[in-house]
Amino acid sequence: MVDNNDFYVRFWGVRGSIACAGPETVRYGGNTSCLEIRCGEYLLMFDAGTGFRYLGNALVKEAPIQADLFLTHTHLDHVVGLPFFVPGFNPQNEFRIWAGHLLPNHTIREVLGAMMMAPLFPVSLEIFQAKIGFHDFHAGETIAPKPGVIVRTAPLNHPNNATGYRIEFNDQSICYLTDTEHNADTPDQKILDLIEGADIVIYDSMYTDETFHGREGWGHSTWQEGMRLCDAANVKMFVIFHHDPDHDDGYMDEVAKEVSQLRPGSIVAQEGMVLRP
Ligand SMILES: [Zn+2]
Ligand SMILES: [Zn+2]
């Protein structure tokens, strides 16, 4: 039975840039970005990195499925799981794919079609038998994908653009902001506005303030900046996300220890973890 008020996020991929399966990342997980967010009976999915394949496998038994997939952007680590999403091959299922970073020069259908194109990939987008709708919007717009579910968005600072999301359900909120670079001098006002008063904020924390130097322009941020933004915007729970593939479990344990001393209740995302506002 579905609890019509249950609101939660489950992490299927927490890693940035490239998947890194192996004994040294087994606890935090090696798959790239993918979140499942349940708003009662409604299913929202965010990003289709390598974790998306595992989410798909878990969903097979729920057919017929109607769900929305929101993409932060289309760098490969956020879309490469799409062709391996088994529910996409069931004609009973229906999906809408949303992207806010491509207009006016591209559309999401065109860009995903370019990824699934020979000789880079053996089959095209048309292989999917589920009903798939492609929806481009402008980051900054607000979307109401289902009754009682509000998705607010904001543009992020990332090469080729990206979209940040705030999902609201039953007066609670979960924010997902990955692949964004901060400016060391001033906080990103668009992000502060989006996350104000949120219950959970999942933020691109690939680097530390120290290791950020020399990586300006790469499009990523630090866990210290995430903490500062959450403090400034009165956020309840800060979640470190988009881990560097070179950061093994021991390294992530140290980050978890440090952040929980500085901002108690903060969390380092792990594959399989479920968080509720
Ligand atoms: Zn990424
Ligand atoms: Zn990216």
Coordinates of C-alpha atoms and ligand atoms in Angstrom, one line a residue, residues 15-18 32-33 47 72-73 75-78 158 178-179 204 206 220 242, ligand 1:
R15 CA 29.1 9.9 -7.9
G16 CA 30.3 12.7 -10.3
S17 CA 31.9 12.6 -13.7
I18 CA 32.4 8.8 -14.1
T32 CA 26.7 8.4 -11.2
S33 CA 23.8 10.7 -10.4
D47 CA 19.0 12.4 -13.6
T72 CA 19.8 18.7 -14.4
H73 CA 21.7 18.7 -17.7
H75 CA 26.6 15.7 -19.6
L76 CA 27.2 12.0 -20.0
D77 CA 27.4 11.1 -16.3
H78 CA 23.8 12.3 -15.9
H158 CA 27.9 25.1 -15.2
T178 CA 24.2 19.4 -8.8
D179 CA 26.8 20.5 -11.3
D204 CA 27.4 19.5 -5.6
M206 CA 32.8 17.6 -5.4
H220 CA 31.7 22.2 -9.5
H242 CA 28.4 14.3 -6.7
Ligands
ZN1 ZN 28.1 15.6 -13.2

